[in-house]
Coordinates of C-alpha atoms in Angstrom, one line a residue:
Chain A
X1 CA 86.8 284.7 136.3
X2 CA 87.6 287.8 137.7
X3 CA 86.0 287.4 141.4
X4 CA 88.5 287.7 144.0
X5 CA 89.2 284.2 145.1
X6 CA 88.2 283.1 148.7
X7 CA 89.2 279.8 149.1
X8 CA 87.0 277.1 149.9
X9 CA 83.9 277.9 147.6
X10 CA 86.0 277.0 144.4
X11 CA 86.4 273.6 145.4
X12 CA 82.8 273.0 146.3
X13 CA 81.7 274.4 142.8
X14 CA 84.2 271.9 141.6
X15 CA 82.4 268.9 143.2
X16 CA 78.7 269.7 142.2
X17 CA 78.8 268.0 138.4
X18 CA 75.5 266.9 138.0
X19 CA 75.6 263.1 136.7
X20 CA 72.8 263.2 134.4
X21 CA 74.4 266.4 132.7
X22 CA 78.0 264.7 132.4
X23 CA 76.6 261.7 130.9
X24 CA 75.0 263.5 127.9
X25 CA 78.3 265.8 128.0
X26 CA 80.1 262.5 127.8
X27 CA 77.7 261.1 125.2
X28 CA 77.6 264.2 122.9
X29 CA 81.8 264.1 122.7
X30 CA 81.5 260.1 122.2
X31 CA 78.9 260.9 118.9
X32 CA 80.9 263.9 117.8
X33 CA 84.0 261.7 118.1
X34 CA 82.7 258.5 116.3
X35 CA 81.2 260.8 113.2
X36 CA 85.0 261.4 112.4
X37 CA 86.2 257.9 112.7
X38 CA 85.4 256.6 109.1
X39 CA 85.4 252.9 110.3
X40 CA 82.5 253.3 112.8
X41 CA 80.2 255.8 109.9
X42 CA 80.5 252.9 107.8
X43 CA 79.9 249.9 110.1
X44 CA 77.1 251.4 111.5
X45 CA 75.5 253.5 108.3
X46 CA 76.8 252.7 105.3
X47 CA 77.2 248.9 105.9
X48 CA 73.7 248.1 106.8
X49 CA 72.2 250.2 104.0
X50 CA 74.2 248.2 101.7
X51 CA 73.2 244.8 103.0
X52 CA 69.7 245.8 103.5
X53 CA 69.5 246.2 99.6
X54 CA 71.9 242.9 98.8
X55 CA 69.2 241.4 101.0
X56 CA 66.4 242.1 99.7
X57 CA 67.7 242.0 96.1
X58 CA 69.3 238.3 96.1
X59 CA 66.9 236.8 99.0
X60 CA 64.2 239.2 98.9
X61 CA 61.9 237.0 96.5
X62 CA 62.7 234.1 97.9
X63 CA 62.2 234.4 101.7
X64 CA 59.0 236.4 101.2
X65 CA 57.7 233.4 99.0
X66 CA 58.3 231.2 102.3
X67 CA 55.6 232.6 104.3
X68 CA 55.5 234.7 106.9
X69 CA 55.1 238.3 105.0
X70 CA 56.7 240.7 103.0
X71 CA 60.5 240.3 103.4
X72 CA 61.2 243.9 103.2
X73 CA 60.0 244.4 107.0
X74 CA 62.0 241.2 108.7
X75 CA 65.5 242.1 106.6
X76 CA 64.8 245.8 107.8
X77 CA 64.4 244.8 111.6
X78 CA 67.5 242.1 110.7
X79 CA 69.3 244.9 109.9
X80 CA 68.8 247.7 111.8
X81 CA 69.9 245.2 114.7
X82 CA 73.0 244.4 113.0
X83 CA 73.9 248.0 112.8
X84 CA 73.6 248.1 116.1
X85 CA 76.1 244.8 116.8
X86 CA 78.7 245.7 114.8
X87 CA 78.5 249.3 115.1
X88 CA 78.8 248.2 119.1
X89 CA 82.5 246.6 118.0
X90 CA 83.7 248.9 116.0
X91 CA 83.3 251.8 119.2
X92 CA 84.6 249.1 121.2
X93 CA 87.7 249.3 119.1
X94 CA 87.9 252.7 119.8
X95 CA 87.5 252.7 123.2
X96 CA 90.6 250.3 123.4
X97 CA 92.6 253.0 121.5
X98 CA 91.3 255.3 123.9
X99 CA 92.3 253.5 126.5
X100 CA 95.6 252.5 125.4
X101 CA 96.3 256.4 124.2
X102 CA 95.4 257.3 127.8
X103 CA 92.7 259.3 127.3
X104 CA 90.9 257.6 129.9
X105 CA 93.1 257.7 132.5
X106 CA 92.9 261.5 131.8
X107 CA 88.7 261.8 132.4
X108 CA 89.1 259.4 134.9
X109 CA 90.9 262.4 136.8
X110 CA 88.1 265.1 136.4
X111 CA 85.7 265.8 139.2
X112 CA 82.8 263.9 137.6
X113 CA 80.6 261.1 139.0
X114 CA 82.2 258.4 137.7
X115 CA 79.2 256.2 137.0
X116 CA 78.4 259.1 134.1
X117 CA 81.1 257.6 131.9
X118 CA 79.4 254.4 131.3
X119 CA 76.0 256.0 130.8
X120 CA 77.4 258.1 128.7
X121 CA 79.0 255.5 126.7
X122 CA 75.7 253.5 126.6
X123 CA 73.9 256.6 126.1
X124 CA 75.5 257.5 123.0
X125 CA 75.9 254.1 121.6
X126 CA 71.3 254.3 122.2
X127 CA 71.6 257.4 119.9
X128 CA 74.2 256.1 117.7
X129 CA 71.4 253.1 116.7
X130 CA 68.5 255.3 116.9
X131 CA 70.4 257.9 114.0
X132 CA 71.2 254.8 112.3
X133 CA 68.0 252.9 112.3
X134 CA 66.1 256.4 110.7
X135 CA 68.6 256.4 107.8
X136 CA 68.4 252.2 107.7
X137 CA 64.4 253.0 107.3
X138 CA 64.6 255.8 104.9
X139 CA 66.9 253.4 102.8
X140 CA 63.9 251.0 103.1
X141 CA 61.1 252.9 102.2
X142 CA 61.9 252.5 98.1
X143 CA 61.9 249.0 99.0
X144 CA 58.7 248.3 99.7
X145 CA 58.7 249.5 103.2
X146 CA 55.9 251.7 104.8
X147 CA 54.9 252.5 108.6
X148 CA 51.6 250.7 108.4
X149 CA 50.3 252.0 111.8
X150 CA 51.6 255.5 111.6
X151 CA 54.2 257.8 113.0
X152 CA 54.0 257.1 116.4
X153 CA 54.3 252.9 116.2
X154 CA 57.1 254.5 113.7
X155 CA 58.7 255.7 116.8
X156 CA 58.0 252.9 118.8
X157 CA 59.8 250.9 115.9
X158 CA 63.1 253.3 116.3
X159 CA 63.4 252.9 120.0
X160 CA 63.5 248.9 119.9
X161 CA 66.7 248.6 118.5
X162 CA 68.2 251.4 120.8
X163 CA 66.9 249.4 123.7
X164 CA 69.0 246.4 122.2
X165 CA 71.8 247.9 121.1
X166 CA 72.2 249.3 125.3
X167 CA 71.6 245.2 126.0
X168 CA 74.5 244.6 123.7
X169 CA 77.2 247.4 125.0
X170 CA 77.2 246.1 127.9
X171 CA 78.9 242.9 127.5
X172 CA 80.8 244.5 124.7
X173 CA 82.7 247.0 126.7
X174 CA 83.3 244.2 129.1
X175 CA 84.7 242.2 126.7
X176 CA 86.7 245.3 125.4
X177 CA 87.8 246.2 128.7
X178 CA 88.7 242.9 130.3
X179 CA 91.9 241.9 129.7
X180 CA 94.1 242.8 126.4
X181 CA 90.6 243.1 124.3
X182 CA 91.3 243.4 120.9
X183 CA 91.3 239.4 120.7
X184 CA 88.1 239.4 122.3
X185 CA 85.7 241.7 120.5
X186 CA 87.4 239.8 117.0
X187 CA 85.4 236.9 118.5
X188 CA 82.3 239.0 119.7
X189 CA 82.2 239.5 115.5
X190 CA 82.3 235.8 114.9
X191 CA 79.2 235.2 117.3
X192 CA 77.7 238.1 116.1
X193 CA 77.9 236.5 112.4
X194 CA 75.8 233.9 113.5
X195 CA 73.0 235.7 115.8
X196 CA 72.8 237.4 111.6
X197 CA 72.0 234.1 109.6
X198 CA 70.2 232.7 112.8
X199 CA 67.1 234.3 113.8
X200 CA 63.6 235.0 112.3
X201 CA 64.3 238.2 110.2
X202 CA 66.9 236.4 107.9
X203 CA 64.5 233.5 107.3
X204 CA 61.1 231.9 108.5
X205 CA 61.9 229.7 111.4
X206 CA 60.4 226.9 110.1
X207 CA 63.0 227.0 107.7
X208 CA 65.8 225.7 110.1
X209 CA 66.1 222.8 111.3
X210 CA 63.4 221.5 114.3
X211 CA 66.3 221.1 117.4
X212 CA 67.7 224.4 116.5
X213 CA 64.5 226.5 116.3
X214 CA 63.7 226.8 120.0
X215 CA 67.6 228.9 119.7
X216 CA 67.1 230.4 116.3
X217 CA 63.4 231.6 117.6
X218 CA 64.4 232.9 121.7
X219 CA 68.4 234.3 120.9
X220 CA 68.0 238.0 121.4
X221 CA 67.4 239.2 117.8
X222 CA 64.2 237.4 117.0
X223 CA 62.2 239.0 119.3
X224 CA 63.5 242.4 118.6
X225 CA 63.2 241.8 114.8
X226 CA 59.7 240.8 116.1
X227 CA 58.6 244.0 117.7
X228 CA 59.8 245.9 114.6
X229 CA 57.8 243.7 112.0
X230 CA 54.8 244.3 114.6
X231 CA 55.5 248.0 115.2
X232 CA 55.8 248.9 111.1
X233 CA 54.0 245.5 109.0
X234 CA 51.9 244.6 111.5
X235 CA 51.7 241.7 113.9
X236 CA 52.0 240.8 117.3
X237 CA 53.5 244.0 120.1
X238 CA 53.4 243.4 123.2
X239 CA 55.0 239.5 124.0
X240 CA 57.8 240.4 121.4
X241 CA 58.8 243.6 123.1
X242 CA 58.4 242.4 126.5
X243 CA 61.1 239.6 125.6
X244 CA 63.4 242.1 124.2
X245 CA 63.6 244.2 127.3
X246 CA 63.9 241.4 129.4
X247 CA 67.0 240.2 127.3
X248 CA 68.2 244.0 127.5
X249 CA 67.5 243.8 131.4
X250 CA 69.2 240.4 131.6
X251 CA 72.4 241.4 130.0
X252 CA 73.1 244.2 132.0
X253 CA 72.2 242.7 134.9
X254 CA 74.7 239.7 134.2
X255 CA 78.1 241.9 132.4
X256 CA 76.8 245.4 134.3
X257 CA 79.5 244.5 137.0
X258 CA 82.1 242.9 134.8
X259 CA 82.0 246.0 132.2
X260 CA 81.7 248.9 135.0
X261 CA 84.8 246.5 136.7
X262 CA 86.3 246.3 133.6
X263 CA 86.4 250.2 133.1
X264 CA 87.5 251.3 136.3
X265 CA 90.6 248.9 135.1
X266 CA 90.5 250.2 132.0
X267 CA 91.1 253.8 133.4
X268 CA 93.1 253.4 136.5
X269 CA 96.0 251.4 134.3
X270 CA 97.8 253.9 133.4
Chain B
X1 CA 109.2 238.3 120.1
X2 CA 109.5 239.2 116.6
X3 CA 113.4 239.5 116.8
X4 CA 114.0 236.4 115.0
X5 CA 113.5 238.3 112.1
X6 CA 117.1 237.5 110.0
X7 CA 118.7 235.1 111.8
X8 CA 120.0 233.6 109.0
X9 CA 122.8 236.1 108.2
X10 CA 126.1 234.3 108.5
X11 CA 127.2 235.6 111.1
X12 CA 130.6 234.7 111.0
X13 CA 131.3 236.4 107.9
X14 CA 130.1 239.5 109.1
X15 CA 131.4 239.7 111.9
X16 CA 134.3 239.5 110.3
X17 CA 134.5 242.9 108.9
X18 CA 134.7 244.7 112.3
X19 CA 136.2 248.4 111.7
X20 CA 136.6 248.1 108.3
X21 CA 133.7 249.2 106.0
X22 CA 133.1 246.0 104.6
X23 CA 131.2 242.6 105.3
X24 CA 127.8 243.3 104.5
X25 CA 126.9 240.0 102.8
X26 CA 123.7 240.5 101.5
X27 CA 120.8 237.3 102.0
X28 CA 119.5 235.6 99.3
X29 CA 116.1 236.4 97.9
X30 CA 114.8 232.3 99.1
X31 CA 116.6 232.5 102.4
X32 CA 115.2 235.8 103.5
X33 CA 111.8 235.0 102.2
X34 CA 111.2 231.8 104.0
X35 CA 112.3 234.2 107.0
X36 CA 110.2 236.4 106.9
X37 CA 107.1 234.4 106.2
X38 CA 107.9 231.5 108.9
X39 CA 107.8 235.0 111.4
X40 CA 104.6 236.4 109.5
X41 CA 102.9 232.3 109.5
X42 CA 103.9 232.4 113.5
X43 CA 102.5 235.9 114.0
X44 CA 98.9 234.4 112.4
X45 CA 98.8 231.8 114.9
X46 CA 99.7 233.3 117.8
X47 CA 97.5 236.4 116.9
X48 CA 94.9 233.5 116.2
X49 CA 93.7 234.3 112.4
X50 CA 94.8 230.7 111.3
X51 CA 92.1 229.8 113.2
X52 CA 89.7 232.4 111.7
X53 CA 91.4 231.5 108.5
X54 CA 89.9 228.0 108.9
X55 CA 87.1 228.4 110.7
X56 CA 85.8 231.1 108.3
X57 CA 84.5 229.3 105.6
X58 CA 83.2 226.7 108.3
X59 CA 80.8 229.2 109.6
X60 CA 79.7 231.0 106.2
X61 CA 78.9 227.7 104.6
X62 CA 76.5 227.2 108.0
X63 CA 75.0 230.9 107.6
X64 CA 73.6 230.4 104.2
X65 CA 73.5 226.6 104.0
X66 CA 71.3 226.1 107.0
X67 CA 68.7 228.9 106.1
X68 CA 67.9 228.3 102.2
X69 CA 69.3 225.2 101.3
X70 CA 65.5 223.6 101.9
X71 CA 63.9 226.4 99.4
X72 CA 66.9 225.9 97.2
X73 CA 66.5 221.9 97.2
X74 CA 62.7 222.0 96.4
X75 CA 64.3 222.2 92.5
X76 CA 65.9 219.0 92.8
X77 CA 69.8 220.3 93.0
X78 CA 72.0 219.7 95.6
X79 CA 72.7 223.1 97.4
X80 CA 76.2 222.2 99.1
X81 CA 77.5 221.2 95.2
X82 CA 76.3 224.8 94.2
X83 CA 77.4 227.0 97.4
X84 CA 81.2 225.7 98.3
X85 CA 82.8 227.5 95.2
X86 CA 81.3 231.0 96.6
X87 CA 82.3 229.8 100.2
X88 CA 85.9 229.8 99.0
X89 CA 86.0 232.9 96.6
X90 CA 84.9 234.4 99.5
X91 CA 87.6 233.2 101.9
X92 CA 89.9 234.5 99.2
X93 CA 88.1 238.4 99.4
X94 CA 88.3 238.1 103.0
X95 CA 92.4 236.8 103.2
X96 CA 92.6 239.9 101.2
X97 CA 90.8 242.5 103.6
X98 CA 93.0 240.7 106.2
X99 CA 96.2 241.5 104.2
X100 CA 95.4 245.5 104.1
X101 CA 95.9 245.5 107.5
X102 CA 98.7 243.5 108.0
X103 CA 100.3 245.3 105.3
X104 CA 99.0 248.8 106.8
X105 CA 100.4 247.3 110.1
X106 CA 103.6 246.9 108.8
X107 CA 103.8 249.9 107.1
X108 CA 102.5 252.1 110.3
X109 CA 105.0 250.1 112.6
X110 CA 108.0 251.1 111.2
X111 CA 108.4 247.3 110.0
X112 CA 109.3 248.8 106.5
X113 CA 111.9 251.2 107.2
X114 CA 113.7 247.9 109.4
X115 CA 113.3 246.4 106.6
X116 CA 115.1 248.2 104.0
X117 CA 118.0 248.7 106.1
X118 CA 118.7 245.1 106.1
X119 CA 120.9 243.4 103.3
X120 CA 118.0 242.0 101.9
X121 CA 116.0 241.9 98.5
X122 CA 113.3 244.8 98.0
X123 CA 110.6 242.5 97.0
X124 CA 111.6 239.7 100.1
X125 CA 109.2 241.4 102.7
X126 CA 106.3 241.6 100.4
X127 CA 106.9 238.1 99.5
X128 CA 106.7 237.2 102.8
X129 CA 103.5 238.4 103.1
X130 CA 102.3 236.6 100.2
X131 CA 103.6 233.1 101.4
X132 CA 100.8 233.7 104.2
X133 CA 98.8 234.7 101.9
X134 CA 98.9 231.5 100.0
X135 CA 99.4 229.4 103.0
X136 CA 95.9 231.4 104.8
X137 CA 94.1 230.1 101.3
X138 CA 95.2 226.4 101.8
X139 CA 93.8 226.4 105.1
X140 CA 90.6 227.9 104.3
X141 CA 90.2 225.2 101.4
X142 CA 90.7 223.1 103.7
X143 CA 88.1 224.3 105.9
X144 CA 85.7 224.8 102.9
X145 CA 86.2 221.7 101.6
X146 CA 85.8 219.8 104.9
X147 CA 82.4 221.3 105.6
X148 CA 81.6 221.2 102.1
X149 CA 81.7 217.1 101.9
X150 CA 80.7 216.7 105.2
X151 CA 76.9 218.6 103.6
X152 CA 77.3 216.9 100.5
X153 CA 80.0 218.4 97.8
X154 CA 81.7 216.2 96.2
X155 CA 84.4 216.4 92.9
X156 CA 83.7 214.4 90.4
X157 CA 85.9 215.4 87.8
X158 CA 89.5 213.9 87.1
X159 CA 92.3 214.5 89.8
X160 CA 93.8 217.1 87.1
X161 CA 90.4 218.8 87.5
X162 CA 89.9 219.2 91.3
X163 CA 93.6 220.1 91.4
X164 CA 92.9 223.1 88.7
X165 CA 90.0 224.1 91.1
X166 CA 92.0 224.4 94.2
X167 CA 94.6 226.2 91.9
X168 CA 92.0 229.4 90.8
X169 CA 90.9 229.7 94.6
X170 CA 94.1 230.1 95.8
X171 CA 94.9 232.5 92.5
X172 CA 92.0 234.0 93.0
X173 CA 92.9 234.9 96.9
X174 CA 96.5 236.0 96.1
X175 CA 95.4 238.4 93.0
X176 CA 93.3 240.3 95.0
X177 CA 95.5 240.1 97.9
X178 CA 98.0 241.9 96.1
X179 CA 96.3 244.6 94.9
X180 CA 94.8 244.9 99.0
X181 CA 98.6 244.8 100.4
X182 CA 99.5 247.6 97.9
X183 CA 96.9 249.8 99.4
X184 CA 97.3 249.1 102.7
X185 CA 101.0 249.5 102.4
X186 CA 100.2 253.5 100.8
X187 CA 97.1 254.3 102.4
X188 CA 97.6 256.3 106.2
X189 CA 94.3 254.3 108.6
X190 CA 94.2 251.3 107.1
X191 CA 91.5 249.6 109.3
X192 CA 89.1 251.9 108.0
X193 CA 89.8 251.2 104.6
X194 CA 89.8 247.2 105.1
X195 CA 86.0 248.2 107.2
X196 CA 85.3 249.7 103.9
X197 CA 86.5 247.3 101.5
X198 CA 83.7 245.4 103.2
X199 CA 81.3 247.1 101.3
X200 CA 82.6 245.7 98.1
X201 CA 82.6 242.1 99.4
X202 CA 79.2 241.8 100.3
X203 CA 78.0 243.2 97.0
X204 CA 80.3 241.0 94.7
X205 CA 79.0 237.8 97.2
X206 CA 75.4 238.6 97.7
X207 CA 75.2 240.1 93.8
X208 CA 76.6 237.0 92.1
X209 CA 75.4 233.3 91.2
X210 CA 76.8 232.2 94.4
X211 CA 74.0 231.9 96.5
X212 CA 71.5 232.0 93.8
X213 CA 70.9 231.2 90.2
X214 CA 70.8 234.6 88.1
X215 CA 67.0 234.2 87.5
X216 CA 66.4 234.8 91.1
X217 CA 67.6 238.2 90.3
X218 CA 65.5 241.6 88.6
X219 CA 65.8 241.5 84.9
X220 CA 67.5 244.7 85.5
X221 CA 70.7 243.5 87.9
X222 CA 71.1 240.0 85.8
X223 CA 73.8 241.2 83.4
X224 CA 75.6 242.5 85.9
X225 CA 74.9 239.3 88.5
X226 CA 76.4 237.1 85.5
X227 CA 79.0 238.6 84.8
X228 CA 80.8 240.1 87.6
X229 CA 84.3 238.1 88.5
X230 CA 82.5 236.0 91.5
X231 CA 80.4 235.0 89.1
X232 CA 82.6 234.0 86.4
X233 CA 84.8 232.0 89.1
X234 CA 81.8 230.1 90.6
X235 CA 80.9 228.7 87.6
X236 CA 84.2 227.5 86.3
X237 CA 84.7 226.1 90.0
X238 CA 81.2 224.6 89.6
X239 CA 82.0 222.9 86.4
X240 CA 85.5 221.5 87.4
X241 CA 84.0 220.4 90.3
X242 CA 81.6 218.2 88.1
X243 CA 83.8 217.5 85.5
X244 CA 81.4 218.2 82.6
X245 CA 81.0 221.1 80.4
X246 CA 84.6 223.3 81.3
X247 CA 85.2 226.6 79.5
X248 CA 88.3 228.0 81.5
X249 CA 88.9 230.6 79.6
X250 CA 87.0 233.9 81.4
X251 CA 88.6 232.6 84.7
X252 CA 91.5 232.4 83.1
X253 CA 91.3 235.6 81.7
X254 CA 90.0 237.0 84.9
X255 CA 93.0 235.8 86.9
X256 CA 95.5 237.5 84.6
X257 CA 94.1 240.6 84.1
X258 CA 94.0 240.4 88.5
X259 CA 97.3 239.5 88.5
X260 CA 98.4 241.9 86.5
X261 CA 96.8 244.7 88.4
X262 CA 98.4 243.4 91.9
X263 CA 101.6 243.7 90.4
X264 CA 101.6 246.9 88.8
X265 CA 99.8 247.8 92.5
X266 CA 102.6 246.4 94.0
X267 CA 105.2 248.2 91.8
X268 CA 103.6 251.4 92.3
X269 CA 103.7 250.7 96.7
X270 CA 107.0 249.5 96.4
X271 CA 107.8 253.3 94.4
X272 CA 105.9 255.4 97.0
X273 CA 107.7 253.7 99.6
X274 CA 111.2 253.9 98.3
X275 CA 111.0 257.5 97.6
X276 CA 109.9 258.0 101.7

């Protein structure tokens, strides 16, 4: 503070923000942020514990008496993943206010690498699912739920959903950014509903019917819901969690450019 | 956009009163109403929630018709006969969650304090609200319904009987409405509260005799499953829709004591408000 100042070296410091340390800066003030919003702790914590129970208390009977194992693990996966969804829209909504407040036209002005804002973003949202999915399988655990192959598949178990829920910011914030948004991530939640009722987790495949199980079996959840029942119940690893990561690779790759477009728009509006 | 809001004034009359103090004619209660909820039935469709209005129940019916109705329909019953009533009840707790923040929206907006300095009726903006209210439940029995008989529901009581069931949904929809509107209209962020009115929803759906018959439930939740309000409802609308065996009076019940609470929610809003 106190050094005499001789010009130049000030404005060098300035330019030297490492990326990697702006986007956990940027993550950390995104989590502390979204713990204070009450409509984001509840879509993403208090919501899926809730429906995890109603699940398994209404359904819970039924759809383990249809085969394919104890229903507590599949509802668990279900639902850790839907955390993740609508947790994803419900930041989304505030990242429209912060846009629309200004807030990131403001960061867009600080002498950061840029590129840290989205990791950041997708960073935190990771986290956000990862926090989530611990308290989702504490919730569990009374339920019937146990980590069959110990701590570390445990682990293993946690990470899937965080790799999803990065898969599904993406094309989130571009839908969020693009355009007015609002209208947009409203209908995000109405496709959302039904990647919920139609996967493997909510009921055994073969319950649907035969020209919609090739969709029901292959949309995105299944195969994490997959990894998680392998991971914790027990089951196949390795095909399910490859398939996940290449839907996670696959969406970024395909909205990576629309949402990082989208949020230089976002920020330069103003 | 929004500026049409009382064009019906008479214009000449109060214009007629320039530099004197006078010339305020005030609206009548019907007039101003049907203003104000032509401009709140526009805002729906151009914000699109008639569609979500309709297409709602359309895609609920789908979620949990498509998954169980096979294990359901190894007992012989018809699952579409057993699930639309739900379906509809809970079109009517989500027009509800929808009219906190509309209501909150208003309130936040400023649309309130326009309101009151207009030469209209106290109660004329919150009846507004209500005519979408009651026009969002028509569309999404008509939604229901349509997806409904296309799976297989069918009313086989009188006319008198199907027109009482279409009567408690949209009763059913504007009680709870009510009571919704008054706490959006008093409480400060209400988006979070509607993301946490949620909460409720999915435990009166999923905990009633909706989706299943109350032996599917633990010994321990069945006296609540049977008699919670969803419950109640979805076996009157069950019955009327048959024809056979009706006992209206719980429903009945139900919707008075609901309609009593909205008002007296309402009442209380319309205090806080005045008072600001």
């Amino acid at each position: 503070m106190n050094t005499t100042i001789t010009t130049p070296r000030i404005w060098q410091a300035r330019q030297t923000v490492p990326g990697v340390r702006h986007s956990f800066v940027q993550a950390g003030a995104l989590l502390r942020t979204w713990s204070r919003d009450p409509g984001i702790v509840v879509q993403s914590l208090v919501f899926p514990a809730f429906m995890l129970l109603m699940f398994q208390l209404v359904l819970g009977k039924t759809v383990t008496s249809m085969g394919g194992g104890d229903s507590v693990y599949g509802n668990t996966g279900l639902v850790a993943l839907v955390g993740a969804l609508f947790g994803t829209l419900a930041t989304a909504i505030s990242l429209i206010h912060e846009r629309d407040t200004g807030l990131l036209a403001r960061m867009w002005t600080l002498p950061v690498p840029r590129s840290g804002f989205i990791a950041g973003r997708l960073i935190a949202e990771a986290l956000r699912t990862g926090i989530a999915t611990v308290v989702l399988f504490c919730v569990a655990v009374p339920l019937g739920f146990r980590l069959e192959h110990g701590i570390a598949a445990g682990i293993g178990a946690v990470l899937v959903p965080m790799v999803f829920a990065i898969g599904i910011a993406v094309p989130v914030i571009a839908m969020a950014t693009v355009a007015s948004g609002r209208q947009a991530v409203q209908q995000l939640g109405g496709l959302f509903l039904l990647l919920l009722f139609f996967n493997g987790g909510f009921a055994p495949v073969s319950e649907y019917p035969g020209w919609l199980q090739p969709v029901v079996r292959h949309q995105p959840m299944s195969p994490a819901i997959d990894a998680v029942r392998g991971l914790t119940e027990g089951g196949p690893v390795a095909a399910p969690l490859a398939t996940t990561v290449a839907w996670t690779v696959g969406l970024v790759v395909v909205f990576g450019p629309v949402a990082v477009r989208g949020y230089r728009r976002a920020a330069e509006r103003r | 956009m929004t500026t049409t809001t009382v064009e019906t004034t008479p214009r000449t009359r109060s214009q007629g009163g320039q530099g004197g103090a006078v010339a305020r004619t005030s609206v009548g209660p019907v007039a101003a109403t049907a203003t104000l909820a032509r401009q709140k039935v526009l805002a729906a469709f151009r914000s699109g929630d008639v569609v979500f209005a309709v297409l709602g129940p359309v895609v609920f019916f789908l979620c949990f018709y498509v998954p169980l109705h096979r294990q359901f329909e190894l007992g012989g019953a018809d699952y579409a006969q057993f699930l639309t009533p739900i379906i509809l009840l809970q079109a009517g707790l989500f027009t509800a969650i929808t009219a906190t923040e509309s209501a909150g929206h208003d309130a936040r907006a400023g649309v309130h304090e326009r309101m009151m300095s207009l030469p209209i009726p106290r109660v004329t903006p919150f009846l507004g609200r209500m005519a979408w209210v009651v026009v969002r439940m028509v569309l999404a029995l008509a939604g229901g319904l349509a997806i409904g008989y296309a799976l297989g529901f069918r009313f086989e009581g009188s006319l008198w009987h199907t027109l009482v069931f279409m009567a408690l949904v949209v009763v059913f929809g504007l009680a709870l409405s009510m009571l919704t509107d008054a706490i959006g209209t008093v409480a400060r962020n209400s988006v979070s509260i509607a993301s946490i009115l949620m909460i409720p929803q999915l435990i009166l759906v999923m905990a009633s005799t909706g989706l299943v018959p109350a032996e599917g439930f633990p010994d321990w939740a069945q006296p609540f499953v049977r008699n919670q309000p969803l419950s109640v409802f979805a076996g009157t609308l069950r019955e009327l829709a048959t024809g056979t065996g009706i006992d209206l009076t719980a429903a009945l019940a139900w919707s008075a004591g609901l309609l009593a609470a909205g008002g007296a929610a309402i009442i209380t809003a319309g205090r806080a408000q005045v008072k600001r």
